Coordinates of C-alpha atoms and ligand atoms in Angstrom, one line a residue:
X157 CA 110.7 133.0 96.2
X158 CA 111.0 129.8 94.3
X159 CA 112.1 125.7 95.9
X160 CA 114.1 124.2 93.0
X161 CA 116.1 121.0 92.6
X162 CA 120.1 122.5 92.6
X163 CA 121.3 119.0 92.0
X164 CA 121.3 115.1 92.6
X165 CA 123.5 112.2 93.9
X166 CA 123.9 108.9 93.4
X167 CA 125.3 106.0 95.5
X168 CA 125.1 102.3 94.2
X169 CA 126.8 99.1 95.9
X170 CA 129.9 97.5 94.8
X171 CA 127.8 94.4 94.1
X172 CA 125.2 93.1 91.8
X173 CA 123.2 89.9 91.8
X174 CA 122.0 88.7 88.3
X175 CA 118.9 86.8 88.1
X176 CA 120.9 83.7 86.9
X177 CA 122.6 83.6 89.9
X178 CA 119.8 84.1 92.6
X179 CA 118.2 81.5 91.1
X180 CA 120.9 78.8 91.4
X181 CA 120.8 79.8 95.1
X182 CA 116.7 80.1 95.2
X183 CA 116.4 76.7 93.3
X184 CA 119.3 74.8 95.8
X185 CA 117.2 75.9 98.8
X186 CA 114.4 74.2 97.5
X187 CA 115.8 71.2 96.7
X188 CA 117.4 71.4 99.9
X189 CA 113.9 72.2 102.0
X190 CA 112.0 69.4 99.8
X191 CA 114.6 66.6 101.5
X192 CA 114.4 67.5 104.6
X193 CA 110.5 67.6 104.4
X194 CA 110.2 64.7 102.1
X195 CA 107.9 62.9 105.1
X196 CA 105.4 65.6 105.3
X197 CA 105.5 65.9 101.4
X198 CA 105.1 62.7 100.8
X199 CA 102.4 62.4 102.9
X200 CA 100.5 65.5 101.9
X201 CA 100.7 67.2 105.0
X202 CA 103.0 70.0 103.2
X203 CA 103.1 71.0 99.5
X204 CA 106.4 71.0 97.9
X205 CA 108.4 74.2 97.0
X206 CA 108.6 74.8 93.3
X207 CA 112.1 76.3 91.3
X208 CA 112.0 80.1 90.6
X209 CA 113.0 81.1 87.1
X210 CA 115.2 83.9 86.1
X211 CA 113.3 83.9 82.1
X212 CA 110.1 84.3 84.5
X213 CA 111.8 87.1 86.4
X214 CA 112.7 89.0 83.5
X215 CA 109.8 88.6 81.4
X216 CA 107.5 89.7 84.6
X217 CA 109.2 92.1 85.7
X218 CA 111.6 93.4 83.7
X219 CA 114.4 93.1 86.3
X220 CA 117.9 91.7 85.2
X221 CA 120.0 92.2 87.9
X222 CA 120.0 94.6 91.5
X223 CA 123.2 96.2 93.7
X224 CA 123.6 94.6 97.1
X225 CA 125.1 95.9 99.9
X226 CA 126.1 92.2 101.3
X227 CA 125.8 89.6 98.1
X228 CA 127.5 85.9 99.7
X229 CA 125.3 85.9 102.4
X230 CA 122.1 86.4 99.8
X231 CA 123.6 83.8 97.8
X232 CA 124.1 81.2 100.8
X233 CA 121.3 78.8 100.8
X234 CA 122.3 78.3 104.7
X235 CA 121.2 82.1 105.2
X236 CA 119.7 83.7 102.1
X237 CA 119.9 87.3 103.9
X238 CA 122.2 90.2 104.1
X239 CA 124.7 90.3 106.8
X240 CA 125.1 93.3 107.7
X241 CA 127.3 93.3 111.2
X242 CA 125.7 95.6 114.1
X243 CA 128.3 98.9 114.7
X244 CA 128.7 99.9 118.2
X245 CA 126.8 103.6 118.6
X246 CA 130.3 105.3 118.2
X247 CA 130.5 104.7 114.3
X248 CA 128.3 105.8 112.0
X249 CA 125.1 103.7 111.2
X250 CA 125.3 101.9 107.8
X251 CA 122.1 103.9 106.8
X252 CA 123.4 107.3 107.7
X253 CA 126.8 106.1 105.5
X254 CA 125.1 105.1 102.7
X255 CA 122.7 108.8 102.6
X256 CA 126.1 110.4 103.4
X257 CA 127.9 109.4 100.8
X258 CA 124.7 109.9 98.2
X259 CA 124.2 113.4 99.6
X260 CA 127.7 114.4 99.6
X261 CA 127.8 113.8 95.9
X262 CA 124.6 115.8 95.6
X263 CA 126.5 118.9 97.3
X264 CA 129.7 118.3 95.3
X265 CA 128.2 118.7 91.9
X266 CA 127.4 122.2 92.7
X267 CA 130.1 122.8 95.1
X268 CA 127.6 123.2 98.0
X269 CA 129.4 123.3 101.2
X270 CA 127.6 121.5 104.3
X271 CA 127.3 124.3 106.0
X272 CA 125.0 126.5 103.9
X273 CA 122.3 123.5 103.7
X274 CA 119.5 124.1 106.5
X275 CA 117.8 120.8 107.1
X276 CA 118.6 117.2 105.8
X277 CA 115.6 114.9 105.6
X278 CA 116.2 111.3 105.5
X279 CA 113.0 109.6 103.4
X280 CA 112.8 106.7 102.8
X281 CA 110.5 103.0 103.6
X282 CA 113.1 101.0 106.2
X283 CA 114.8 103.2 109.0
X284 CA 117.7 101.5 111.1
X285 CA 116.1 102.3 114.1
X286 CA 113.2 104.3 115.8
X287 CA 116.2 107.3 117.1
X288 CA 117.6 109.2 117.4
X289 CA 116.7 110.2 113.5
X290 CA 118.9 108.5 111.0
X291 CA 118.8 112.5 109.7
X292 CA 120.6 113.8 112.7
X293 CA 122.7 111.2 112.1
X294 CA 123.6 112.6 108.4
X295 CA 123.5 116.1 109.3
X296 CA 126.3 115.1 112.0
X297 CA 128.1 113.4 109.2
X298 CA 127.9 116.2 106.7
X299 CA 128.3 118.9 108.6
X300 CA 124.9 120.6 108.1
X301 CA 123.6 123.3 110.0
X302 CA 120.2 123.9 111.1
X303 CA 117.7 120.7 111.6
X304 CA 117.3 117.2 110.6
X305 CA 114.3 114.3 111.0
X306 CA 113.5 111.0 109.1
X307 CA 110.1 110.5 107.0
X308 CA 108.8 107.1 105.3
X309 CA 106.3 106.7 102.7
X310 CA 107.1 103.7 101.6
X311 CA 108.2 103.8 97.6
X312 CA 106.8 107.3 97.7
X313 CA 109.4 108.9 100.0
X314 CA 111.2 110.4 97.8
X315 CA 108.6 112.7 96.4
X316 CA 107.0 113.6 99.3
X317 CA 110.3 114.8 101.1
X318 CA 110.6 117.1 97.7
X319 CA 107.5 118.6 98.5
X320 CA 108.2 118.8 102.9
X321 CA 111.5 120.4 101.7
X322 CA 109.3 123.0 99.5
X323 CA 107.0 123.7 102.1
X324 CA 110.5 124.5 104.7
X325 CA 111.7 126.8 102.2
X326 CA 108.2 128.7 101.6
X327 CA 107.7 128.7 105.5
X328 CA 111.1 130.3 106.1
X329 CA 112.3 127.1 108.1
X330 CA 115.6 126.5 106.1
X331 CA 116.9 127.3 102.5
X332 CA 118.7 124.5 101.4
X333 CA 117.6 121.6 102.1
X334 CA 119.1 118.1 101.7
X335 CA 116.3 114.7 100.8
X336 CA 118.0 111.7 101.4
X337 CA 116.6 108.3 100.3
X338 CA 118.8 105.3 101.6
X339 CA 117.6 102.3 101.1
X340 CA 118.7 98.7 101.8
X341 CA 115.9 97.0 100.6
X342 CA 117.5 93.6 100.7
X343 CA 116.7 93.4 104.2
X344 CA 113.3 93.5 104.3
X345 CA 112.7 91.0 101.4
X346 CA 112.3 87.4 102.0
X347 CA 114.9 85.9 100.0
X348 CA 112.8 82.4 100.5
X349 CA 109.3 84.3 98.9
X350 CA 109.1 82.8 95.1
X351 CA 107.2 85.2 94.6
X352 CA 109.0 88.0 95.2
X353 CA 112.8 87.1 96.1
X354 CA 114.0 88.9 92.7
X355 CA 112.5 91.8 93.9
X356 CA 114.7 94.4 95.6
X357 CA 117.7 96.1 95.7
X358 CA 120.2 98.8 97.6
X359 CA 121.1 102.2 96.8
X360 CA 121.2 105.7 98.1
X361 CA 120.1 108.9 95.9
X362 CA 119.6 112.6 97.5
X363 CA 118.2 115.8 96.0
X364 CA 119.5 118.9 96.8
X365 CA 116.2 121.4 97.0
X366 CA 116.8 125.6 97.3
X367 CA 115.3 128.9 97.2
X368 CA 115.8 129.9 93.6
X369 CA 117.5 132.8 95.1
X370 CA 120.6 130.4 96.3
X371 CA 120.7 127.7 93.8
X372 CA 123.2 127.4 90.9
X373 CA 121.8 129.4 87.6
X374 CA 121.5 125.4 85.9
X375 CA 118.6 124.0 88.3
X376 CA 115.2 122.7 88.1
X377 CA 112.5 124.7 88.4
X378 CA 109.0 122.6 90.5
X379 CA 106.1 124.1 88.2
X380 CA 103.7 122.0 90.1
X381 CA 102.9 118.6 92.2
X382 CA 100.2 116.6 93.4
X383 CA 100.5 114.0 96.5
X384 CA 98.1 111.2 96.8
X385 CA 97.7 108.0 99.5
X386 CA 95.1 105.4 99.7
X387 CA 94.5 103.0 102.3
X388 CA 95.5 99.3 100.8
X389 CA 96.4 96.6 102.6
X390 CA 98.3 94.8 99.6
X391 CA 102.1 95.7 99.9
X392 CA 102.9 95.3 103.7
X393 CA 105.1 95.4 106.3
X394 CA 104.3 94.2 110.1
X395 CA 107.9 94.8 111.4
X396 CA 107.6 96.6 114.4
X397 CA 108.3 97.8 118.0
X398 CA 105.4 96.2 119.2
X399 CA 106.3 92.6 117.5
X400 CA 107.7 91.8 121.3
X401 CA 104.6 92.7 122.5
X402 CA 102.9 90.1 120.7
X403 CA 105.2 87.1 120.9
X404 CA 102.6 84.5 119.6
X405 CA 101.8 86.6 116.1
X406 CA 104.4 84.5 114.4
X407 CA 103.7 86.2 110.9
X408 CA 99.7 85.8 111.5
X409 CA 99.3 87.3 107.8
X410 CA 102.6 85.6 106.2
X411 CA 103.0 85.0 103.0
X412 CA 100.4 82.2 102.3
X413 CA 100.8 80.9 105.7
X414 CA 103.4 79.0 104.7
X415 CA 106.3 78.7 107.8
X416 CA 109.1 80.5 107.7
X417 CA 107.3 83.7 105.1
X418 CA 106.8 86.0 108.0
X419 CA 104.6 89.2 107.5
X420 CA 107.7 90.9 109.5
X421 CA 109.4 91.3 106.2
X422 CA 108.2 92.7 102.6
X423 CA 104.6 91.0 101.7
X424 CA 102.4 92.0 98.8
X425 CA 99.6 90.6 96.6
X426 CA 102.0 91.9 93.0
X427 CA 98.8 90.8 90.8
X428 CA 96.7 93.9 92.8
X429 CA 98.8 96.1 93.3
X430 CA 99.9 96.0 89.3
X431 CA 95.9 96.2 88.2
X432 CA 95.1 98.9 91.5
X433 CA 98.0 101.1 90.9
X434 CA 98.4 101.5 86.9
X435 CA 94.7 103.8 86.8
X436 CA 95.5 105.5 90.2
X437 CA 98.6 106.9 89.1
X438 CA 97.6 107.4 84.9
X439 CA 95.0 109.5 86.0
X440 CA 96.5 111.6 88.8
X441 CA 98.9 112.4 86.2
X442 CA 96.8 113.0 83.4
X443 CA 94.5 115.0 86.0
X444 CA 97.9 117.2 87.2
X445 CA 98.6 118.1 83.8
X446 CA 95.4 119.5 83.0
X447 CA 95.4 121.2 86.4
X448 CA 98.6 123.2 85.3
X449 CA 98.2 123.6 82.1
X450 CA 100.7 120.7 80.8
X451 CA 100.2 119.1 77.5
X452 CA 101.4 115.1 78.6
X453 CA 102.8 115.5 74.8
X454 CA 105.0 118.3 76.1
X455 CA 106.7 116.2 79.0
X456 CA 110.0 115.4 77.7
X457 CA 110.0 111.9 80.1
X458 CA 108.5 110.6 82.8
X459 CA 111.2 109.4 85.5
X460 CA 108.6 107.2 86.9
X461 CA 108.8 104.7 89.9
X462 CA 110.9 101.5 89.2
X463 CA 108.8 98.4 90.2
X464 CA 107.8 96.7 87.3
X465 CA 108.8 97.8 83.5
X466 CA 105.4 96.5 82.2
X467 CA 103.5 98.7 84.5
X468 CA 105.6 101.6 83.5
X469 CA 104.9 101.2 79.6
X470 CA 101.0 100.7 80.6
X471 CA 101.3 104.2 82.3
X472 CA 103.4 105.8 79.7
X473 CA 100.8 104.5 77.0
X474 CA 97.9 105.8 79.5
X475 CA 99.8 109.1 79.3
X476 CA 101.4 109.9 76.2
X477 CA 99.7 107.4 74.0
X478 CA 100.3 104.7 72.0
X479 CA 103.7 105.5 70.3
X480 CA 105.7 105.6 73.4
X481 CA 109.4 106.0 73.1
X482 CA 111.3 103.6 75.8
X483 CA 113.5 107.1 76.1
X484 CA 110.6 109.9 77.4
X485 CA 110.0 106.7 80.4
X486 CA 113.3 105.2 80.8
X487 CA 114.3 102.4 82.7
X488 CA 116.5 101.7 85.7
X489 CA 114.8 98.5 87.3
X490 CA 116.7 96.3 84.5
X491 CA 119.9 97.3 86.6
X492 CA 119.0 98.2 90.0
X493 CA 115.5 96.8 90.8
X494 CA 113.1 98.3 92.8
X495 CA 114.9 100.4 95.1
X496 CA 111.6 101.5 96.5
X497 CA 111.7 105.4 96.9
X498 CA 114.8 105.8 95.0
X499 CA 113.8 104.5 91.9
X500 CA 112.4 107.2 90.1
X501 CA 115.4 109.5 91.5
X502 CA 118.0 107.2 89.9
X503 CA 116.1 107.6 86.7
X504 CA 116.4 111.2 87.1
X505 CA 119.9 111.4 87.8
X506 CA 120.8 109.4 85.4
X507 CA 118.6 110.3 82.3
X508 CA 118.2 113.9 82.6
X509 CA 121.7 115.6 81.3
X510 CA 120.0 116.1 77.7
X511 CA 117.2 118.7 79.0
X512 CA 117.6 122.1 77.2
X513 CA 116.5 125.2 79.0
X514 CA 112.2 125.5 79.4
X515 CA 112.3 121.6 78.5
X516 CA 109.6 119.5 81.1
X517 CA 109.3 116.4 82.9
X518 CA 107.6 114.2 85.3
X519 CA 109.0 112.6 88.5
X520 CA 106.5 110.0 89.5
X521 CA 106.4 107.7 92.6
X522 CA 103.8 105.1 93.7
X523 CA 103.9 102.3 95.7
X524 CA 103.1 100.8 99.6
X525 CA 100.1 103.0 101.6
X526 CA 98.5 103.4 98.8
X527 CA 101.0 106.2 98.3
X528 CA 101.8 108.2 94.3
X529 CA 103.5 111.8 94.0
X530 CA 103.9 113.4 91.0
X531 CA 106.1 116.5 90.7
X532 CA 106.8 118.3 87.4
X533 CA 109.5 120.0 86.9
X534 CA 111.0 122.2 83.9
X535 CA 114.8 123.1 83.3
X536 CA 116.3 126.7 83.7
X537 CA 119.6 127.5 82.1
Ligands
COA1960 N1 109.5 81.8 89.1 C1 108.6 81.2 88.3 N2 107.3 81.3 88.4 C2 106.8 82.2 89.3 C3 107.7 82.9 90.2 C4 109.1 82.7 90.0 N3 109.9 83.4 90.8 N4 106.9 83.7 91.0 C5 105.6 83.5 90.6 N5 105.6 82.5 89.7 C6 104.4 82.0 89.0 C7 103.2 82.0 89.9 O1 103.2 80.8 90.8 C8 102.0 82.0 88.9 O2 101.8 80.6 88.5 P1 100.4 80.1 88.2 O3 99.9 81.0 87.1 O4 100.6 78.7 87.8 O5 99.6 80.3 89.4 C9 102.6 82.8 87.8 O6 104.0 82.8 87.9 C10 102.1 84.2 87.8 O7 102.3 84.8 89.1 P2 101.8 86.2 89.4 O8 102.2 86.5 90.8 O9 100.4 86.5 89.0 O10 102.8 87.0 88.4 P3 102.7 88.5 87.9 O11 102.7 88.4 86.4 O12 101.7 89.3 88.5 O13 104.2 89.1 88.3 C11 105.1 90.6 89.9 C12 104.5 89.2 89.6 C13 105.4 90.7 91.4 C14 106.3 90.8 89.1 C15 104.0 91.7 89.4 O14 102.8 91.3 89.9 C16 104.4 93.0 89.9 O15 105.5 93.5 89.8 N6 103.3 93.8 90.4 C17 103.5 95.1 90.9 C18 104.1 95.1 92.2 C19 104.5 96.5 92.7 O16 104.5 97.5 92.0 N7 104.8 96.5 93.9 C20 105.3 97.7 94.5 C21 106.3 97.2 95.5 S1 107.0 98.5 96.2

């Protein structure tokens, strides 16, 4: 018995925020911020906040634009943060919507009823709430039988719930099984953080995983996969239950100490993380093909994590050499950001139509724990 990929969804906002544009706002705030602290400026007691700059965004990052689920409220200089109103418990959480409607499309493109899928696991690097599990949530929702529970590995979610789902099938647990990645990313990003307000964006994508013997004859075959964390402290998060236990820690290790960048939202040291990360996940890959026999040459594309398009041609080059095509790594950040765990899913689903039968290919996350998976996967039918 074989866990394949039957199919993939895809659910992206309404609304998109170009660089242009969340500058404007970015650039009014600090004009705004520098006024009211002209005083303490003036007399060096605080150091004046400097304009972003979308041609800096761009040419750093590669990002052009990202889906919101809540733009004005980004775009207020007053607020510069989803909004997002609180449902009472009788309505479905805005997570489990969003995952619904992703996975729903993932059932639908091989008419897949709810029933028949086993388990639904929810992966992904912000949950709504500690429980019940945003899963149970989406398996109420859907319709699933069986089980559900909620995972986070930061960015790398998404390939880490492939291989949990794998391991329910081999283990007789379930045989369809539903990963779910939903992820407002918006909320966790400090829109008032130079250095990384053009980060982030929203989206939902889910993977439908089956025993060979159940999925549809056009599916993905997993021909093998590697998971890898290492501790690092520099992408972080310090939102948590115990923050009301410790009502003095008002952002302790904030972005640069400066007020009002707590460490309760997204933090990272980008310079790091971009020289750390580029060699970790070049050579697990390079080191996973030679484990199972893969000639890099003979991967059709890499759907690799979306964080930063200048890290993703530097692994590509690592890779496949020197003469990369932009087409066998293709891009999605451009559009959607980093959508954390998603990224490399959206680049799947969207960029993966033109595989013939026995063609190969790479999906490839890394990101926040140290965390990098790397699944291979070849196309039957
Ligand atoms: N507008 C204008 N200038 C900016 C800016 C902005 N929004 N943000 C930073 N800068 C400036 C800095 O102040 C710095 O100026 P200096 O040289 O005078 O000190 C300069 O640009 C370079 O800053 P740096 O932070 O070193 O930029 P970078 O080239 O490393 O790009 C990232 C920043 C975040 C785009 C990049 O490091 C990155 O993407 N890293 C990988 C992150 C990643 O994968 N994270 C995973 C998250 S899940």
């Amino acid at each position: 018995m074989k866990a394949v990929i039957s199919s993939t969804g895809l659910w992206t906002p309404e609304n998109s925020i170009s660089n242009e544009e969340l500058v404007e706002s970015f650039n009014a705030y600090v004009d705004k911020w520098n006024a009211e602290n002209a005083e303490a400026i003036e007399a060096g007691e605080l150091d004046a906040l400097t304009y972003s700059n979308a041609e800096f965004i761009e040419k750093a990052s590669g990002v052009k634009s990202r889906y919101v689920i809540s733009k004005d409220p980004i775009l207020d200089p007053e607020i510069m943060a989803p909004r997002i109103p609180a449902r009472p418990n009788e309505e479905p959480s805005i997570l489990a919507e969003i995952a619904a409607k992703a996975a729903q499309q993932a059932l639908d493109a091989v008419g897949r009823s709810a029933e028949d899928v086993g388990a639904v696991i929810v992966a992904c690097s912000n949950l709504q709430r500690g429980y019940p599990a945003i899963a149970v949530e989406v398996q109420s929702i859907l319709g699933t039988s069986g089980f559900a529970f909620d995972m986070n590995v930061a960015c790398s979610s998404a390939t880490f719930g492939l291989e949990t789902a794998r391991g329910l099938i081999f283990g007789g647990q379930a045989k369809s099984v539903l990963v779910v990645n939903p992820e407002i990313c918006t909320a966790h990003l400090n829109f008032k953080d130079r250095d990384a307000h053009f980060i982030f964006g929203d989206v939902a994508t889910a993977l439908l995983v089956e025993s060979d013997d159940m999925a549809p004859t056009e599916h993905w075959e997993i021909i093998g996969s590697k998971l890898v964390t290492q501790f690092s402290n520099n992408i972080r998060n310090n939102f948590g239950f115990l923050n009301t236990a410790a009502p003095e820690d008002d952002g302790l290790h904030g972005a640069r100490g400066r007020k009002g960048l707590t460490d309760k939202l997204f933090v990272q040291n980008g310079r790091s993380v971009f020289k750390e990360v580029v060699p970790l996940v070049a050579k697990m890959i390079t080191h996973e093909c030679e484990v199972n026999g893969i000639d890099p040459h003979d991967l059709k594309r890499m759907w690799l994590h979306q964080a930063n398009l200048n890290m993703n041609v530097l692994i590509a080059k690592k890779v496949l050499g020197k003469d990369v095509e932009i087409e066998q790594a293709p891009v999605v950040l451009d559009e959607y950001a980093n959508t954390s765990s998603a990224g490399s899913i959206i680049a799947f689903h969207k960029h993966s139509d033109d595989f013939e039968a026995g063609e190969t290919g790479l999906i490839c996350s890394f990101g926040a724990g140290y965390s990098a998976g790397a699944i291979f996967v070849r196309k039957v039918a």
